[in-house]
């Protein structure tokens, strides 16, 4: 069953522009120059119960605007959005009790109070029964391993610990819909990993519909089997992450770990005809980035011309593929630009083989 349904959603902001200077400020009091900014352009998608969907795009692509419209913070200019069968823009309490919004750059807890005090207030706001509140708080704190930090002033906690408290605050009432807007921004690698593992475990146990935005590709790879890609407010891709790699990744990286040699390693001349060759500083690892259909040829030439101890083949980084889709320009969809690049890459491979 679709928990989140979006149909032709559009948001236009009207922005006032003013030239610098005192007299321009005076003129602006009488006559303002208004510019329309289309943040979201006719976006449509659906999210099922228990599904985690990644919402990707460059800065200004409209990700946070979409999330805010689905949370009822921003009203759409046109189109329709329904969450659990209700329109978020009505701000119905029945809906707000069943959803949560976690924004990595904005805190909802009080800075000078222990998180436990803030949780008690949220308990009253959401009217959570005492037994259920205690059970949920103990479970979430144990999952995030912050039982001892619940009673420490928030400002005395590390950034990672504060983010864990924000997660507990958002999930105390066991929402059926969860929006995660940059949940790991600014966190170190250990804290990022802990947040990701917690989200996956929470999803397994409670099966909410989840929409995740993030600029960290590891978040998306670990959490989101399905992704939506926004470019300048338009939805240009809706599908599986694996399909993005299969359809849009132009290259693979062949990594050869070499046996120690007395003389410095010099990559064989035939490798350069296939793709980009990189040799690390100590001469122990040779990397060859080639078009996907040239992997077999690349591996064979490495084995033929170099003392290879181990050979590995990796996909092009997901971030690079998505960035290429986001940055593709022109009237056609990003797929057309990527296909054109792939055709050119295959032509170069044929030249190298010849």
Short mmCIF file of C-alpha atoms in Angstrom, two decimals:
data_model
loop_
_atom_site.label_atom_id
_atom_site.label_comp_id
_atom_site.label_asym_id
_atom_site.label_seq_id
_atom_site.Cartn_x
_atom_site.Cartn_y
_atom_site.Cartn_z
CA UNK A 1 0.00 0.00 0.00
CA UNK A 2 1.32 3.45 -0.93
CA UNK A 3 1.82 5.49 2.23
CA UNK A 4 3.17 8.57 0.42
CA UNK A 5 1.50 9.60 -2.85
CA UNK A 6 2.73 12.61 -4.82
CA UNK A 7 1.03 13.73 -8.04
CA UNK A 8 2.23 16.72 -10.10
CA UNK A 9 3.66 18.52 -7.09
CA UNK A 10 4.92 22.02 -7.85
CA UNK A 11 6.26 24.84 -5.67
CA UNK A 12 6.97 28.39 -6.80
CA UNK A 13 8.56 30.93 -4.45
CA UNK A 14 8.29 34.68 -5.01
CA UNK A 15 11.58 36.34 -4.10
CA UNK A 16 12.12 40.07 -3.66
CA UNK A 17 15.24 41.49 -5.31
CA UNK A 18 16.88 44.79 -4.38
CA UNK A 19 20.01 46.49 -5.68
CA UNK A 20 22.50 47.59 -2.98
CA UNK A 21 22.51 51.13 -1.60
CA UNK A 22 20.36 53.45 0.50
CA UNK A 23 18.21 54.93 -2.28
CA UNK A 24 17.53 51.50 -3.74
CA UNK A 25 16.28 50.48 -0.28
CA UNK A 26 13.95 53.49 -0.27
CA UNK A 27 12.65 52.65 -3.75
CA UNK A 28 12.04 49.09 -2.66
CA UNK A 29 9.66 50.37 0.02
CA UNK A 30 7.44 51.83 -2.71
CA UNK A 31 7.92 49.34 -5.53
CA UNK A 32 9.43 45.91 -5.09
CA UNK A 33 10.90 43.79 -7.85
CA UNK A 34 9.61 40.24 -7.54
CA UNK A 35 11.16 37.20 -9.18
CA UNK A 36 9.60 33.76 -9.43
CA UNK A 37 11.75 30.81 -8.34
CA UNK A 38 10.39 27.40 -9.36
CA UNK A 39 11.77 25.05 -6.71
CA UNK A 40 9.81 21.89 -7.62
CA UNK A 41 8.38 21.14 -11.07
CA UNK A 42 5.48 18.70 -11.38
CA UNK A 43 7.03 15.84 -9.37
CA UNK A 44 5.14 12.54 -9.02
CA UNK A 45 6.09 9.38 -7.10
CA UNK A 46 4.84 6.99 -4.41
CA UNK A 47 6.46 5.30 -1.41
CA UNK A 48 5.18 2.02 -0.02
CA UNK A 49 4.95 0.95 3.61
CA UNK A 50 8.32 -0.31 4.89
CA UNK A 51 10.21 1.20 1.93
CA UNK A 52 13.28 3.44 2.24
CA UNK A 53 13.66 5.78 -0.72
CA UNK A 54 16.63 8.08 -1.31
CA UNK A 55 15.95 11.60 -2.61
CA UNK A 56 19.05 12.91 -4.38
CA UNK A 57 20.05 16.08 -6.15
CA UNK A 58 22.53 18.94 -6.16
CA UNK A 59 22.15 21.90 -3.83
CA UNK A 60 19.02 23.80 -4.87
CA UNK A 61 17.51 20.84 -6.73
CA UNK A 62 14.39 20.93 -4.53
CA UNK A 63 14.97 17.98 -2.18
CA UNK A 64 14.28 19.78 1.09
CA UNK A 65 11.32 21.63 -0.44
CA UNK A 66 9.73 18.29 -1.37
CA UNK A 67 10.30 16.97 2.15
CA UNK A 68 8.86 20.12 3.73
CA UNK A 69 5.74 19.91 1.55
CA UNK A 70 5.26 16.28 2.59
CA UNK A 71 5.69 17.28 6.22
CA UNK A 72 3.15 20.11 5.95
CA UNK A 73 5.69 22.88 6.59
CA UNK A 74 5.44 24.33 3.06
CA UNK A 75 2.23 24.50 1.02
CA UNK A 76 2.45 23.35 -2.62
CA UNK A 77 1.64 25.83 -5.36
CA UNK A 78 0.00 23.12 -7.45
CA UNK A 79 -0.47 19.39 -7.48
CA UNK A 80 -1.47 16.96 -4.77
CA UNK A 81 0.34 15.12 -2.00
CA UNK A 82 -1.20 12.57 0.34
CA UNK A 83 0.44 10.90 3.30
CA UNK A 84 -1.53 8.08 4.95
CA UNK A 85 -4.49 9.25 2.87
CA UNK A 86 -4.37 12.81 4.26
CA UNK A 87 -3.03 16.06 2.80
CA UNK A 88 -0.02 17.30 4.83
CA UNK A 89 -0.88 20.94 4.05
CA UNK A 90 -3.97 20.66 6.28
CA UNK A 91 -1.69 19.93 9.26
CA UNK A 92 -4.19 17.47 10.67
CA UNK A 93 -3.09 16.26 14.12
CA UNK A 94 -4.05 12.71 13.17
CA UNK A 95 -1.32 12.82 10.52
CA UNK A 96 1.24 14.72 12.57
CA UNK A 97 1.06 12.07 15.30
CA UNK A 98 2.09 9.47 12.74
CA UNK A 99 5.05 11.15 11.06
CA UNK A 100 8.48 12.49 12.00
CA UNK A 101 10.92 14.90 10.38
CA UNK A 102 14.61 14.72 11.28
CA UNK A 103 16.77 17.51 9.88
CA UNK A 104 20.51 17.16 10.36
CA UNK A 105 21.03 20.91 10.31
CA UNK A 106 18.20 21.85 12.70
CA UNK A 107 17.71 20.73 16.29
CA UNK A 108 14.39 20.27 18.06
CA UNK A 109 15.78 19.60 21.55
CA UNK A 110 16.58 22.24 24.16
CA UNK A 111 20.26 23.09 24.29
CA UNK A 112 20.54 23.65 28.07
CA UNK A 113 18.40 20.68 29.17
CA UNK A 114 19.18 16.97 29.31
CA UNK A 115 17.51 15.10 26.48
CA UNK A 116 15.42 13.14 29.01
CA UNK A 117 13.59 16.36 30.00
CA UNK A 118 12.81 17.16 26.36
CA UNK A 119 11.54 13.62 25.87
CA UNK A 120 9.06 14.07 28.72
CA UNK A 121 7.62 17.13 26.98
CA UNK A 122 7.33 15.21 23.71
CA UNK A 123 5.57 12.43 25.60
CA UNK A 124 2.87 14.91 26.59
CA UNK A 125 2.66 16.50 23.13
CA UNK A 126 2.13 13.14 21.43
CA UNK A 127 0.06 11.78 24.34
CA UNK A 128 2.15 8.62 24.63
CA UNK A 129 1.01 6.27 27.42
CA UNK A 130 3.55 5.94 30.24
CA UNK A 131 4.28 2.24 29.75
CA UNK A 132 4.72 2.61 26.02
CA UNK A 133 6.90 5.71 26.48
CA UNK A 134 9.25 3.92 28.88
CA UNK A 135 9.48 0.86 26.67
CA UNK A 136 10.17 2.88 23.53
CA UNK A 137 12.72 5.17 25.21
CA UNK A 138 14.63 2.25 26.74
CA UNK A 139 14.64 0.38 23.42
CA UNK A 140 15.83 3.36 21.33
CA UNK A 141 18.50 4.37 23.87
CA UNK A 142 19.81 0.80 23.96
CA UNK A 143 19.86 0.54 20.16
CA UNK A 144 21.89 3.77 19.94
CA UNK A 145 23.97 2.99 23.07
CA UNK A 146 23.28 6.34 24.76
CA UNK A 147 21.63 5.24 28.02
CA UNK A 148 24.14 7.18 30.16
CA UNK A 149 23.90 10.36 28.04
CA UNK A 150 20.14 10.81 28.46
CA UNK A 151 20.65 12.84 31.65
CA UNK A 152 23.49 15.09 30.44
CA UNK A 153 22.89 18.63 29.16
CA UNK A 154 22.57 18.52 25.40
CA UNK A 155 25.26 21.17 24.89
CA UNK A 156 27.78 18.95 26.67
CA UNK A 157 27.32 16.08 24.23
CA UNK A 158 29.29 15.48 21.05
CA UNK A 159 27.68 16.14 17.67
CA UNK A 160 27.16 12.43 17.09
CA UNK A 161 25.52 11.96 20.48
CA UNK A 162 23.25 14.95 19.89
CA UNK A 163 22.17 13.46 16.55
CA UNK A 164 21.30 10.21 18.29
CA UNK A 165 19.15 12.16 20.76
CA UNK A 166 17.39 13.86 17.83
CA UNK A 167 16.63 10.43 16.39
CA UNK A 168 15.14 9.25 19.68
CA UNK A 169 13.04 12.41 19.95
CA UNK A 170 11.64 11.94 16.45
CA UNK A 171 10.83 8.24 16.90
CA UNK A 172 9.44 8.15 20.44
CA UNK A 173 5.86 8.10 19.17
CA UNK A 174 6.62 5.28 16.66
CA UNK A 175 5.71 7.18 13.48
CA UNK A 176 4.55 5.36 10.36
CA UNK A 177 6.24 7.94 8.09
CA UNK A 178 9.79 9.20 8.65
CA UNK A 179 11.61 11.94 6.73
CA UNK A 180 15.39 12.05 7.18
CA UNK A 181 16.91 15.25 5.75
CA UNK A 182 20.73 14.99 5.82
CA UNK A 183 20.74 12.83 8.99
CA UNK A 184 24.53 12.27 9.02
CA UNK A 185 25.75 15.72 7.96
CA UNK A 186 28.85 16.78 9.88
CA UNK A 187 29.23 13.45 11.70
CA UNK A 188 32.46 11.44 11.80
CA UNK A 189 32.64 8.04 10.11
CA UNK A 190 31.87 6.10 13.29
CA UNK A 191 28.79 8.20 14.07
CA UNK A 192 27.59 7.99 10.46
CA UNK A 193 27.85 4.21 10.55
CA UNK A 194 25.98 4.05 13.86
CA UNK A 195 23.13 6.19 12.51
CA UNK A 196 22.85 4.10 9.35
CA UNK A 197 22.78 0.82 11.26
CA UNK A 198 20.15 2.23 13.60
CA UNK A 199 17.92 3.35 10.71
CA UNK A 200 18.12 -0.09 9.10
CA UNK A 201 17.32 -1.86 12.35
CA UNK A 202 14.42 0.51 13.10
CA UNK A 203 13.02 -0.11 9.65
CA UNK A 204 13.19 -3.89 10.11
CA UNK A 205 11.35 -3.73 13.42
CA UNK A 206 8.72 -1.06 12.66
CA UNK A 207 8.45 -0.91 8.82
CA UNK A 208 7.72 2.81 8.39
CA UNK A 209 7.80 4.52 4.99
CA UNK A 210 11.06 6.49 4.92
CA UNK A 211 12.33 9.25 2.64
CA UNK A 212 16.05 10.05 2.96
CA UNK A 213 18.01 12.98 1.53
CA UNK A 214 21.79 12.97 1.77
CA UNK A 215 24.93 14.17 -0.01
CA UNK A 216 26.87 11.21 1.43
CA UNK A 217 26.73 8.45 -1.16
CA UNK A 218 27.49 5.81 1.49
CA UNK A 219 24.20 6.72 3.19
CA UNK A 220 22.33 6.11 -0.05
CA UNK A 221 24.21 2.90 -0.94
CA UNK A 222 23.66 1.44 2.52
CA UNK A 223 20.07 2.54 3.13
CA UNK A 224 18.20 3.02 -0.14
CA UNK A 225 17.54 0.27 -2.69
CA UNK A 226 15.44 2.80 -4.63
CA UNK A 227 16.34 6.40 -5.43
CA UNK A 228 14.72 9.53 -6.85
CA UNK A 229 16.99 12.04 -8.59
CA UNK A 230 15.95 15.69 -8.82
CA UNK A 231 17.61 18.12 -11.21
CA UNK A 232 16.57 21.78 -11.06
CA UNK A 233 13.27 20.78 -9.46
CA UNK A 234 12.43 18.05 -11.98
CA UNK A 235 12.34 14.32 -11.30
CA UNK A 236 14.76 12.83 -13.83
CA UNK A 237 15.07 9.31 -12.43
CA UNK A 238 12.94 6.99 -10.30
CA UNK A 239 14.24 3.46 -9.92
CA UNK A 240 16.64 1.12 -8.22
CA UNK A 241 20.16 2.11 -7.29
CA UNK A 242 21.53 -1.00 -8.99
CA UNK A 243 19.78 -0.01 -12.20
CA UNK A 244 21.49 3.38 -12.09
CA UNK A 245 24.85 1.62 -12.06
CA UNK A 246 23.85 -0.88 -14.72
CA UNK A 247 22.35 1.70 -17.09
CA UNK A 248 24.37 4.84 -16.49
CA UNK A 249 27.83 3.84 -15.22
CA UNK A 250 30.25 4.22 -18.12
CA UNK A 251 33.31 2.62 -16.61
CA UNK A 252 34.69 0.00 -14.27
CA UNK A 253 37.96 0.12 -12.35
CA UNK A 254 40.34 -2.84 -12.67
CA UNK A 255 42.73 -2.92 -9.70
CA UNK A 256 45.91 -4.99 -9.87
CA UNK A 257 48.07 -5.58 -6.79
CA UNK A 258 51.58 -6.22 -8.06
CA UNK A 259 54.42 -8.38 -6.78
CA UNK A 260 57.49 -6.50 -5.44
CA UNK A 261 60.04 -5.69 -8.14
CA UNK A 262 63.61 -4.44 -8.06
CA UNK A 263 63.03 -1.92 -10.84
CA UNK A 264 60.30 0.77 -10.80
CA UNK A 265 57.00 -0.32 -12.33
CA UNK A 266 56.16 1.21 -15.71
CA UNK A 267 52.58 0.60 -16.93
CA UNK A 268 52.59 -1.18 -20.27
CA UNK A 269 51.91 1.13 -23.21
CA UNK A 270 48.94 -0.94 -24.41
CA UNK A 271 46.95 -0.11 -21.24
CA UNK A 272 46.71 3.61 -22.02
CA UNK A 273 44.77 2.81 -25.19
CA UNK A 274 41.98 1.26 -23.08
CA UNK A 275 41.48 3.90 -20.41
CA UNK A 276 42.99 5.92 -17.59
CA UNK A 277 46.00 4.33 -15.88
CA UNK A 278 46.98 5.20 -12.30
CA UNK A 279 49.97 3.84 -10.37
CA UNK A 280 50.24 4.47 -6.62
CA UNK A 281 53.38 6.03 -5.11
CA UNK A 282 55.00 2.77 -3.97
CA UNK A 283 54.32 1.03 -7.28
CA UNK A 284 52.36 -1.77 -5.62
CA UNK A 285 48.89 -1.04 -7.03
CA UNK A 286 47.96 -0.36 -10.62
CA UNK A 287 44.47 0.94 -11.43
CA UNK A 288 42.91 1.01 -14.86
CA UNK A 289 39.59 2.80 -15.43
CA UNK A 290 38.01 1.49 -18.62
CA UNK A 291 34.60 1.36 -20.35
CA UNK A 292 32.48 -1.47 -18.98
CA UNK A 293 32.77 -3.64 -22.08
CA UNK A 294 36.59 -3.42 -22.03
CA UNK A 295 37.04 -5.04 -18.61
CA UNK A 296 38.00 -8.47 -19.97
CA UNK A 297 40.58 -6.98 -22.32
CA UNK A 298 42.03 -4.79 -19.55
CA UNK A 299 42.33 -7.69 -17.12
CA UNK A 300 44.01 -9.88 -19.76
CA UNK A 301 46.59 -7.20 -20.61
CA UNK A 302 47.38 -6.59 -16.95
CA UNK A 303 47.95 -10.29 -16.37
CA UNK A 304 50.01 -10.57 -19.54
CA UNK A 305 52.36 -7.64 -18.95
CA UNK A 306 52.62 -7.29 -15.15
CA UNK A 307 53.34 -9.60 -12.16
CA UNK A 308 49.82 -9.51 -10.70
CA UNK A 309 49.29 -10.98 -7.21
CA UNK A 310 45.60 -10.09 -6.95
CA UNK A 311 43.02 -8.62 -9.31
CA UNK A 312 39.81 -6.80 -8.37
CA UNK A 313 37.09 -5.18 -10.47
CA UNK A 314 34.95 -2.38 -9.03
CA UNK A 315 32.07 -0.31 -10.36
CA UNK A 316 32.44 3.39 -10.94
CA UNK A 317 31.63 5.25 -7.70
CA UNK A 318 27.89 5.81 -7.31
CA UNK A 319 28.47 9.47 -6.50
CA UNK A 320 30.21 10.06 -9.83
CA UNK A 321 27.37 8.42 -11.78
CA UNK A 322 24.66 10.40 -10.01
CA UNK A 323 26.63 13.63 -10.31
CA UNK A 324 26.86 13.10 -14.07
CA UNK A 325 23.09 12.62 -14.29
CA UNK A 326 22.49 15.74 -12.20
CA UNK A 327 24.82 17.87 -14.30
CA UNK A 328 23.63 16.68 -17.71
CA UNK A 329 22.34 19.68 -19.66
CA UNK A 330 20.03 20.16 -22.64
CA UNK A 331 16.38 19.60 -23.39
CA UNK A 332 16.56 15.80 -23.28
CA UNK A 333 16.66 13.70 -20.13
CA UNK A 334 19.95 12.85 -18.51
CA UNK A 335 19.77 9.34 -19.93
CA UNK A 336 20.34 10.65 -23.45
CA UNK A 337 23.50 12.48 -22.44
CA UNK A 338 24.87 9.45 -20.63
CA UNK A 339 24.07 7.14 -23.54
CA UNK A 340 25.93 9.49 -25.88
CA UNK A 341 28.95 9.39 -23.57
CA UNK A 342 28.79 5.61 -23.48
CA UNK A 343 28.75 5.42 -27.29
CA UNK A 344 31.84 7.59 -27.41
CA UNK A 345 33.55 5.42 -24.79
CA UNK A 346 32.85 2.26 -26.78
CA UNK A 347 34.31 3.89 -29.88
CA UNK A 348 37.53 4.63 -27.98
CA UNK A 349 37.71 1.01 -26.86
CA UNK A 350 37.49 -0.19 -30.44
CA UNK A 351 40.32 2.18 -31.37
CA UNK A 352 42.43 0.76 -28.52
CA UNK A 353 41.76 -2.83 -29.60
CA UNK A 354 42.72 -1.98 -33.14
#
